[in-house]
PDB file of C-alpha atoms in Angstrom:
ATOM      1  CA  UNK S   1      97.087  68.767  70.970  1.00 54.00           C
ATOM      2  CA  UNK S   2      96.014  72.175  72.069  1.00 54.00           C
ATOM      3  CA  UNK S   3      95.316  70.917  75.485  1.00 48.00           C
ATOM      4  CA  UNK S   4      98.782  69.247  75.703  1.00 47.00           C
ATOM      5  CA  UNK S   5     100.224  72.529  74.792  1.00 51.00           C
ATOM      6  CA  UNK S   6      98.236  74.408  77.070  1.00 42.00           C
ATOM      7  CA  UNK S   7      99.088  72.238  80.178  1.00 43.00           C
ATOM      8  CA  UNK S   8     102.918  72.461  79.253  1.00 48.00           C
ATOM      9  CA  UNK S   9     102.592  76.246  79.272  1.00 47.00           C
ATOM     10  CA  UNK S  10     100.851  76.380  82.618  1.00 52.00           C
ATOM     11  CA  UNK S  11     103.208  74.051  84.030  1.00 53.00           C
ATOM     12  CA  UNK S  12     105.963  76.306  83.109  1.00 57.00           C
ATOM     13  CA  UNK S  13     104.134  79.396  84.371  1.00 49.00           C
ATOM     14  CA  UNK S  14     103.761  77.804  87.762  1.00 52.00           C
ATOM     15  CA  UNK S  15     107.215  76.910  87.893  1.00 49.00           C
ATOM     16  CA  UNK S  16     108.212  80.360  87.119  1.00 49.00           C
ATOM     17  CA  UNK S  17     105.962  82.148  89.716  1.00 46.00           C
ATOM     18  CA  UNK S  18     107.078  79.850  92.468  1.00 52.00           C
ATOM     19  CA  UNK S  19     110.920  80.651  91.604  1.00 51.00           C
ATOM     20  CA  UNK S  20     109.988  84.205  91.436  1.00 49.00           C
ATOM     21  CA  UNK S  21     108.201  84.091  94.930  1.00 48.00           C
ATOM     22  CA  UNK S  22     110.994  82.485  96.332  1.00 54.00           C
ATOM     23  CA  UNK S  23     113.494  85.091  95.144  1.00 64.00           C
ATOM     24  CA  UNK S  24     111.384  87.704  96.674  1.00 78.00           C
ATOM     25  CA  UNK S  25     113.367  88.752  99.849  1.00 77.00           C
ATOM     26  CA  UNK S  26     110.284  90.661 101.314  1.00 85.00           C
ATOM     27  CA  UNK S  27     107.826  87.811 101.114  1.00 91.00           C
ATOM     28  CA  UNK S  28     106.220  86.497 104.280  1.00 89.00           C
ATOM     29  CA  UNK S  29     105.564  82.734 104.306  1.00 92.00           C
ATOM     30  CA  UNK S  30     102.961  80.910 106.271  1.00 84.00           C
ATOM     31  CA  UNK S  31     103.640  77.402 108.050  1.00 75.00           C
ATOM     32  CA  UNK S  32     101.936  75.342 105.360  1.00 77.00           C
ATOM     33  CA  UNK S  33     104.857  76.055 102.596  1.00 79.00           C
ATOM     34  CA  UNK S  34     107.957  75.592 104.799  1.00 89.00           C
ATOM     35  CA  UNK S  35     110.560  72.848 104.897  1.00 91.00           C
ATOM     36  CA  UNK S  36     111.432  73.903 108.420  1.00 93.00           C
ATOM     37  CA  UNK S  37     109.129  76.029 110.779  1.00 93.00           C
ATOM     38  CA  UNK S  38     110.832  78.821 112.890  1.00 95.00           C
ATOM     39  CA  UNK S  39     111.001  77.843 116.549  1.00 95.00           C
ATOM     40  CA  UNK S  40     112.500  79.248 119.665  1.00 96.00           C
ATOM     41  CA  UNK S  41     115.930  78.194 120.764  1.00 96.00           C
ATOM     42  CA  UNK S  42     115.073  75.232 123.020  1.00 95.00           C
ATOM     43  CA  UNK S  43     111.792  74.665 121.536  1.00 94.00           C
ATOM     44  CA  UNK S  44     108.149  75.950 122.373  1.00 91.00           C
ATOM     45  CA  UNK S  45     108.302  74.585 125.944  1.00 94.00           C
ATOM     46  CA  UNK S  46     111.278  76.900 126.514  1.00 96.00           C
ATOM     47  CA  UNK S  47     109.306  79.962 124.991  1.00 94.00           C
ATOM     48  CA  UNK S  48     106.556  79.356 127.294  1.00 92.00           C
ATOM     49  CA  UNK S  49     108.863  79.253 130.082  1.00 95.00           C
ATOM     50  CA  UNK S  50     110.470  82.552 128.977  1.00 96.00           C
ATOM     51  CA  UNK S  51     107.054  84.055 128.983  1.00 94.00           C
ATOM     52  CA  UNK S  52     106.449  82.795 132.492  1.00 92.00           C
ATOM     53  CA  UNK S  53     109.587  84.396 133.709  1.00 95.00           C
ATOM     54  CA  UNK S  54     109.170  87.774 132.017  1.00 96.00           C
ATOM     55  CA  UNK S  55     105.659  88.610 132.059  1.00 95.00           C
ATOM     56  CA  UNK S  56     104.787  90.986 135.022  1.00 95.00           C
ATOM     57  CA  UNK S  57     100.951  90.491 135.669  1.00 95.00           C
ATOM     58  CA  UNK S  58      99.506  94.039 135.341  1.00 96.00           C
ATOM     59  CA  UNK S  59      98.268  95.665 138.689  1.00 95.00           C
ATOM     60  CA  UNK S  60      94.922  96.530 137.127  1.00 95.00           C
ATOM     61  CA  UNK S  61      94.525  92.851 135.925  1.00 94.00           C
ATOM     62  CA  UNK S  62      95.272  91.545 139.453  1.00 93.00           C
ATOM     63  CA  UNK S  63      92.889  93.968 141.097  1.00 95.00           C
ATOM     64  CA  UNK S  64      90.097  93.031 138.635  1.00 94.00           C
ATOM     65  CA  UNK S  65      91.072  89.201 138.597  1.00 93.00           C
ATOM     66  CA  UNK S  66      91.390  89.277 134.943  1.00 94.00           C
ATOM     67  CA  UNK S  67      92.384  85.889 133.253  1.00 95.00           C
ATOM     68  CA  UNK S  68      92.370  84.783 129.949  1.00 96.00           C
ATOM     69  CA  UNK S  69      94.365  84.722 126.530  1.00 97.00           C
ATOM     70  CA  UNK S  70      95.884  87.448 124.307  1.00 97.00           C
ATOM     71  CA  UNK S  71      96.437  86.324 120.781  1.00 98.00           C
ATOM     72  CA  UNK S  72      99.368  87.697 119.022  1.00 97.00           C
ATOM     73  CA  UNK S  73     100.900  87.489 115.502  1.00 97.00           C
ATOM     74  CA  UNK S  74     104.421  88.361 114.549  1.00 97.00           C
ATOM     75  CA  UNK S  75     106.869  87.926 111.934  1.00 97.00           C
ATOM     76  CA  UNK S  76     110.033  85.794 112.454  1.00 96.00           C
ATOM     77  CA  UNK S  77     112.602  87.459 110.297  1.00 96.00           C
ATOM     78  CA  UNK S  78     115.366  85.983 108.361  1.00 96.00           C
ATOM     79  CA  UNK S  79     117.879  86.694 111.314  1.00 96.00           C
ATOM     80  CA  UNK S  80     115.373  85.301 113.865  1.00 96.00           C
ATOM     81  CA  UNK S  81     114.063  88.788 115.038  1.00 97.00           C
ATOM     82  CA  UNK S  82     110.358  89.351 115.900  1.00 97.00           C
ATOM     83  CA  UNK S  83     108.764  92.089 114.210  1.00 97.00           C
ATOM     84  CA  UNK S  84     105.442  93.361 113.232  1.00 97.00           C
ATOM     85  CA  UNK S  85     104.122  92.086 116.775  1.00 97.00           C
ATOM     86  CA  UNK S  86     100.173  92.667 116.952  1.00 97.00           C
ATOM     87  CA  UNK S  87      97.513  91.679 119.028  1.00 98.00           C
ATOM     88  CA  UNK S  88      94.929  89.777 117.053  1.00 97.00           C
ATOM     89  CA  UNK S  89      92.614  89.044 119.893  1.00 97.00           C
ATOM     90  CA  UNK S  90      92.732  91.455 122.750  1.00 97.00           C
ATOM     91  CA  UNK S  91      91.971  90.766 126.685  1.00 97.00           C
ATOM     92  CA  UNK S  92      92.435  94.135 128.221  1.00 96.00           C
ATOM     93  CA  UNK S  93      94.633  97.051 127.299  1.00 97.00           C
ATOM     94  CA  UNK S  94      96.933  96.246 130.139  1.00 96.00           C
ATOM     95  CA  UNK S  95      97.261  92.558 129.339  1.00 97.00           C
ATOM     96  CA  UNK S  96      97.887  93.316 125.595  1.00 97.00           C
ATOM     97  CA  UNK S  97     100.551  95.766 126.296  1.00 97.00           C
ATOM     98  CA  UNK S  98     102.453  93.229 128.404  1.00 97.00           C
ATOM     99  CA  UNK S  99     102.123  90.570 125.870  1.00 97.00           C
ATOM    100  CA  UNK S 100     103.597  92.899 123.262  1.00 98.00           C
ATOM    101  CA  UNK S 101     106.383  94.413 125.684  1.00 97.00           C
ATOM    102  CA  UNK S 102     107.466  90.578 126.436  1.00 97.00           C
ATOM    103  CA  UNK S 103     107.474  89.616 122.611  1.00 97.00           C
ATOM    104  CA  UNK S 104     109.276  92.492 121.272  1.00 96.00           C
ATOM    105  CA  UNK S 105     112.065  91.793 123.728  1.00 96.00           C
ATOM    106  CA  UNK S 106     112.345  87.931 123.178  1.00 96.00           C
ATOM    107  CA  UNK S 107     115.502  86.569 122.148  1.00 96.00           C
ATOM    108  CA  UNK S 108     116.034  85.732 118.629  1.00 97.00           C
ATOM    109  CA  UNK S 109     114.406  82.635 117.192  1.00 97.00           C
ATOM    110  CA  UNK S 110     115.595  80.107 114.814  1.00 96.00           C
ATOM    111  CA  UNK S 111     114.406  81.204 111.436  1.00 96.00           C
ATOM    112  CA  UNK S 112     111.907  79.120 108.993  1.00 95.00           C
ATOM    113  CA  UNK S 113     113.733  77.786 106.007  1.00 95.00           C
ATOM    114  CA  UNK S 114     112.783  77.043 102.312  1.00 94.00           C
ATOM    115  CA  UNK S 115     115.362  75.152 100.286  1.00 92.00           C
ATOM    116  CA  UNK S 116     117.783  75.591 102.982  1.00 93.00           C
ATOM    117  CA  UNK S 117     117.461  79.382 103.081  1.00 95.00           C
ATOM    118  CA  UNK S 118     116.142  81.324 105.873  1.00 96.00           C
ATOM    119  CA  UNK S 119     112.694  83.155 105.265  1.00 96.00           C
ATOM    120  CA  UNK S 120     110.431  85.496 106.761  1.00 96.00           C
ATOM    121  CA  UNK S 121     107.438  83.685 108.514  1.00 96.00           C
ATOM    122  CA  UNK S 122     104.195  84.927 110.070  1.00 95.00           C
ATOM    123  CA  UNK S 123     103.516  83.167 113.283  1.00 93.00           C
ATOM    124  CA  UNK S 124     100.606  83.314 115.670  1.00 94.00           C
ATOM    125  CA  UNK S 125     100.791  82.614 119.370  1.00 94.00           C
ATOM    126  CA  UNK S 126      98.595  83.147 122.476  1.00 94.00           C
ATOM    127  CA  UNK S 127     100.012  84.686 125.815  1.00 95.00           C
ATOM    128  CA  UNK S 128      98.077  83.106 128.991  1.00 94.00           C
ATOM    129  CA  UNK S 129      97.184  85.396 131.754  1.00 95.00           C
ATOM    130  CA  UNK S 130      96.197  83.287 134.728  1.00 92.00           C
ATOM    131  CA  UNK S 131      96.233  84.032 138.495  1.00 84.00           C
ATOM    132  CA  UNK S 132      97.672  80.958 140.481  1.00 76.00           C
TER     133      UNK S 132
END
């Protein structure tokens, strides 16, 4: 009987905590807990087209034939704006700065949703620098 009461109380506590977390407007969610993930208008392919158009290969990187990936994280806000843009794995200071510049001026994304409501979502992406 005690086990049954304990399990019932644990279930109630878990439901309460989940409801409390969903009511926290500042909470940043990850992909695993979403009903709909954030996306760039037109999809990820269009996002990479945007990056290809907007990135200006840094002169120092050209001279040094620098190629590779800059890994970046950011938060897609409820209104689709990208905030808290950070390099998580660097290539060079110049390529890092260019990746940040382009992401910070990105058009608004479609926000992630939980229960039909927009939420803040952490997103990770890599920006490729290759000389063709």
